[in-house]
Coordinates of C-alpha atoms in Angstrom, one line a residue:
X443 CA -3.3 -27.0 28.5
X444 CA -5.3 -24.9 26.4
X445 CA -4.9 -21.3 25.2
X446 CA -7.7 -20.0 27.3
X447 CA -6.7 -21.8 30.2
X448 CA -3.4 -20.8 30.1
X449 CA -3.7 -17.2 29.8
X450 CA -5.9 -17.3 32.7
X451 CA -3.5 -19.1 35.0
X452 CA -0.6 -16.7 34.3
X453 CA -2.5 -13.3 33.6
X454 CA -1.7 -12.0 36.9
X455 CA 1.8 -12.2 36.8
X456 CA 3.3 -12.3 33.0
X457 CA 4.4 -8.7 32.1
X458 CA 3.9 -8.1 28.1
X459 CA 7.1 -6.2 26.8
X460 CA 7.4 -5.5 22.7
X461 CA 7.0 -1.7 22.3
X462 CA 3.9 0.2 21.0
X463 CA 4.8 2.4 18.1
X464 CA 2.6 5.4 19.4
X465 CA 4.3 8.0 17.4
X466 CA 3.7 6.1 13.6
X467 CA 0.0 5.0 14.7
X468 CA -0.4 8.7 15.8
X469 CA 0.1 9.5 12.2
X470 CA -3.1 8.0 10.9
X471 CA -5.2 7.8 13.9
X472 CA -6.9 10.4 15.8
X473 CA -7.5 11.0 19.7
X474 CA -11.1 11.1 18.8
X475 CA -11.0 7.5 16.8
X476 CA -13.0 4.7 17.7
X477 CA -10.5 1.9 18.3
X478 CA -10.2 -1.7 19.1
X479 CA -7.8 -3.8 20.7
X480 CA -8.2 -7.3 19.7
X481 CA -6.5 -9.9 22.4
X482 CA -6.1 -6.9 24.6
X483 CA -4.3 -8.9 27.4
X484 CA -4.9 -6.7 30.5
X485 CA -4.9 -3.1 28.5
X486 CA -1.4 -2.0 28.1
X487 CA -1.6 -0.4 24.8
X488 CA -5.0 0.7 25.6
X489 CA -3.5 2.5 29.1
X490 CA -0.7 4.5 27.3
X491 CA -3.2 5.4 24.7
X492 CA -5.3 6.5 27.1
X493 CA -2.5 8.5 27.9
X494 CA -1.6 9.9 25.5
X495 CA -5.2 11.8 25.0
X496 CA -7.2 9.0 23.4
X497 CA -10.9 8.0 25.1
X498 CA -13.2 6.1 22.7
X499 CA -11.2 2.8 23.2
X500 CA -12.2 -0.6 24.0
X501 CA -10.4 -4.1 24.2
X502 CA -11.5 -7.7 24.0
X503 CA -9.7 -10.3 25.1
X504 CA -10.7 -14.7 25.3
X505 CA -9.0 -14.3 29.0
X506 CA -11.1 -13.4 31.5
X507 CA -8.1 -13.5 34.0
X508 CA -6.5 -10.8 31.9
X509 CA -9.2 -8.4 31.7
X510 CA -10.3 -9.3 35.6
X511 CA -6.8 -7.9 36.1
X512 CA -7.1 -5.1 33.6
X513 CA -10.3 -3.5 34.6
X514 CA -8.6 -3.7 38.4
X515 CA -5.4 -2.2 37.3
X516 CA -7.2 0.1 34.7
X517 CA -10.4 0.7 35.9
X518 CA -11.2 3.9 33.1
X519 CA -11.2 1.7 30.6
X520 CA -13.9 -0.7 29.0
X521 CA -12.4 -4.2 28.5
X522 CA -14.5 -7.0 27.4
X523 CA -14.2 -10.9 27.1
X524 CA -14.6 -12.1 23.7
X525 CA -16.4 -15.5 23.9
X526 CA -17.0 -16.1 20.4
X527 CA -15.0 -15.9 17.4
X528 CA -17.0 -13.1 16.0
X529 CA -16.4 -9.5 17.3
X530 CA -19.3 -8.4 18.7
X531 CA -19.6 -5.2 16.6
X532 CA -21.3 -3.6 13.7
X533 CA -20.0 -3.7 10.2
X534 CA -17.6 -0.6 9.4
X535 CA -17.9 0.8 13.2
X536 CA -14.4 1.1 14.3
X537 CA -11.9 3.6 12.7
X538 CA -8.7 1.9 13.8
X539 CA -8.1 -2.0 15.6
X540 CA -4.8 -3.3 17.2
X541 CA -3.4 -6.4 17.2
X542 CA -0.5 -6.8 19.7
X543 CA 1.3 -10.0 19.7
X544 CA -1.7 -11.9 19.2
X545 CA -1.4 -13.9 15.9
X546 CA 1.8 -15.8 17.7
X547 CA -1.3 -17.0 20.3
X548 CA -3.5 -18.3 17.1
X549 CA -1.8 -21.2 15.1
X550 CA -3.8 -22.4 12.6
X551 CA -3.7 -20.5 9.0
X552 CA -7.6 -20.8 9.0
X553 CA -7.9 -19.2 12.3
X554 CA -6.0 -16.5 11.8
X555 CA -7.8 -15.8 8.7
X556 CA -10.9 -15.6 10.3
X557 CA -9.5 -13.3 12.9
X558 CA -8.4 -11.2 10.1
X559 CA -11.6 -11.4 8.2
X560 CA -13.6 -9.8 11.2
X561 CA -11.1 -7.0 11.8
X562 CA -11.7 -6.0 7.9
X563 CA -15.3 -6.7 8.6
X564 CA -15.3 -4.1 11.8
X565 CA -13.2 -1.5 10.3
X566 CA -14.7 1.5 8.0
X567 CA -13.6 1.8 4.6
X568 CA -10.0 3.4 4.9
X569 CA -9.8 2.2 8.7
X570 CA -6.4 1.8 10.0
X571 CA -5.1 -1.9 11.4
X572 CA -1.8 -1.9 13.6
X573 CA -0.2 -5.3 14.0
X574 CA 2.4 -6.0 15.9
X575 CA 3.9 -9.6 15.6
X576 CA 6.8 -12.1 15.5
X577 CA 8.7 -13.6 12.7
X578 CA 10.6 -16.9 12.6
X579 CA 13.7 -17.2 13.8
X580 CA 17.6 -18.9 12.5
X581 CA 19.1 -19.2 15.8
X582 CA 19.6 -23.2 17.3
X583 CA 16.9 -23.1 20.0
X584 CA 14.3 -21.2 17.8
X585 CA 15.0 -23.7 15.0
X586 CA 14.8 -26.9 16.6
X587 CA 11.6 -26.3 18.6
X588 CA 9.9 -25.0 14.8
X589 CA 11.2 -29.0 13.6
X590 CA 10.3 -30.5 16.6
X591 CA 6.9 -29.2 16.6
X592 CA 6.0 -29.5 12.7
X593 CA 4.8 -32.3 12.6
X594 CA 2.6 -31.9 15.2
X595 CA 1.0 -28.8 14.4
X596 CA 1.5 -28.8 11.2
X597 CA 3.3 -25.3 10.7
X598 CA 6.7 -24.5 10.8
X599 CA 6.9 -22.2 13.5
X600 CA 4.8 -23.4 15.4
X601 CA 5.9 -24.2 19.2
X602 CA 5.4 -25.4 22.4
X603 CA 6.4 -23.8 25.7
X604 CA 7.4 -25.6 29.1
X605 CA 4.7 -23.9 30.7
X606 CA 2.2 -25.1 28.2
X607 CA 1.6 -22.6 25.9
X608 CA 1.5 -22.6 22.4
X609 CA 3.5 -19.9 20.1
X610 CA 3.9 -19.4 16.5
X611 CA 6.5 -17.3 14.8
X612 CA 5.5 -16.3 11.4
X613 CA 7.4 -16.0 7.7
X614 CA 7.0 -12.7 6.0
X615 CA 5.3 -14.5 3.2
X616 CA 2.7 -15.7 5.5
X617 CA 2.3 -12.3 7.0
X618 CA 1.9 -10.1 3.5
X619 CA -0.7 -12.7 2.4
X620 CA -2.4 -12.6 5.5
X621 CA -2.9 -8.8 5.3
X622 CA -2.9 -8.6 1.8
X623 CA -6.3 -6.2 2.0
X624 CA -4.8 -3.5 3.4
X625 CA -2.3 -1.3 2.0
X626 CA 0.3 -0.7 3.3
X627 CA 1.3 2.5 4.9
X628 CA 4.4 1.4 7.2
X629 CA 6.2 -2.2 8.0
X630 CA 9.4 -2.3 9.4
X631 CA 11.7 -5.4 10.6
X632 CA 12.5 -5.6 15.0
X633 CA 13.7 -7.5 17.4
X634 CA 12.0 -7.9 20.6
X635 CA 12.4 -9.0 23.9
X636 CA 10.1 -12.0 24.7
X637 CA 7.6 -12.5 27.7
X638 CA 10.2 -15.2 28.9
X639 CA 13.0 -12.8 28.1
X640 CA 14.3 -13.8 25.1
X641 CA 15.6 -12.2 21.6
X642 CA 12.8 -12.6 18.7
X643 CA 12.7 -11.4 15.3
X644 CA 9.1 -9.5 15.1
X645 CA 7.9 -6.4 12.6
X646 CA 5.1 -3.9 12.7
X647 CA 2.5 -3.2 9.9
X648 CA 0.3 -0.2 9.4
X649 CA -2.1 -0.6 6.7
X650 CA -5.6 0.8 5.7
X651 CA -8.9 -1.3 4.9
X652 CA -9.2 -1.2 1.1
X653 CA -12.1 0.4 0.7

């Protein structure tokens, strides 16, 4: 099953649990910010932003299904589908953009770089990313899926779910390259509590575009 389709079939139903940090992103981002949540879902973060006194937001998402549920759920705020790889925004018009849980969805290097590469594009100089992500695990059942799908995928890491998506936890090598233009202002090591429930090393970064 793909991605896309996937998403779709269970955005009605899957509840997204790792925690925001509001109270460190309040710290370099304002209530009168422009910001941007790439992959969105159905606009959690966006709705306790909201909130929390913030107004000029907007999220994009590949799922229709999630922001069909959003924009029912949330109907004050503006959530788009992304239908290209490109975000469909001016150079340097968006002071901060959040990305929740949505590298583990992406699992090539390349693509991820690309992602990564319009979000610096999008940003102003100085403009603030949030990411919020998972990192590989040492446990048996995390350990044998990242072997058992290596070869397949060609990342350790990488996994497939009975349901039929596909994850990817990430090294913290991988993760400071990825990032590496933006300095970093905060990362800290967490454990979260999976969709399906389950214990996950993850981390969140705060950094600034280089200007």
């Amino acid at each position: 099953m793909e991605q896309k389709e996937y998403w779709d079939s269970v955005s009605g139903k899957k509840q997204f649990t790792t925690p925001f940090h509001a109270e460190s992103f309040s710290k370099y981002v304002n209530p009168n910010d422009k910001i941007l949540d790439v992959g969105c879902g159905y606009g959690r973060t966006l709705n306790e932003l909201y909130h929390s006194g913030y107004r000029n937001l907007a999220g994009l998402d590949f799922s229709k299904g999630m922001i069909d549920r959003g924009k029912e759920q949330f109907p004050y705020l503006d959530l788009r589908v992304k239908d290209t790889d490109e975000i469909d925004m001016p150079d340097g018009s968006v002071d901060a953009v959040i990305l929740f849980a949505v590298l583990t969805c992406i699992r090539t290097n390349e693509e991820q770089r690309n992602l990564i590469q319009e979000i610096h594009r999008v940003l102003k100089p100085n403009g603030i990313l949030y990411v919020n992500d998972f990192l590989l695990n040492t446990d048996e059942r995390n350990v044998s899926r990242y072997k058992k799908y290596k070869d397949t995928y060609g990342v350790y890491g990488v996994f497939e779910l009975p349901e039929g998506a596909v994850c990817r936890h990430h090294s913290e090598e991988w993760v400071r390259e990825l990032l590496v233009d933006f300095s970093e202002l905060e990362y800290q090591n967490i454990t979260f509590i999976t969709m399906n429930g389950h214990k996950s090393n993850g981390f969140y970064f705060i950094g600034a575009r280089d200007a």
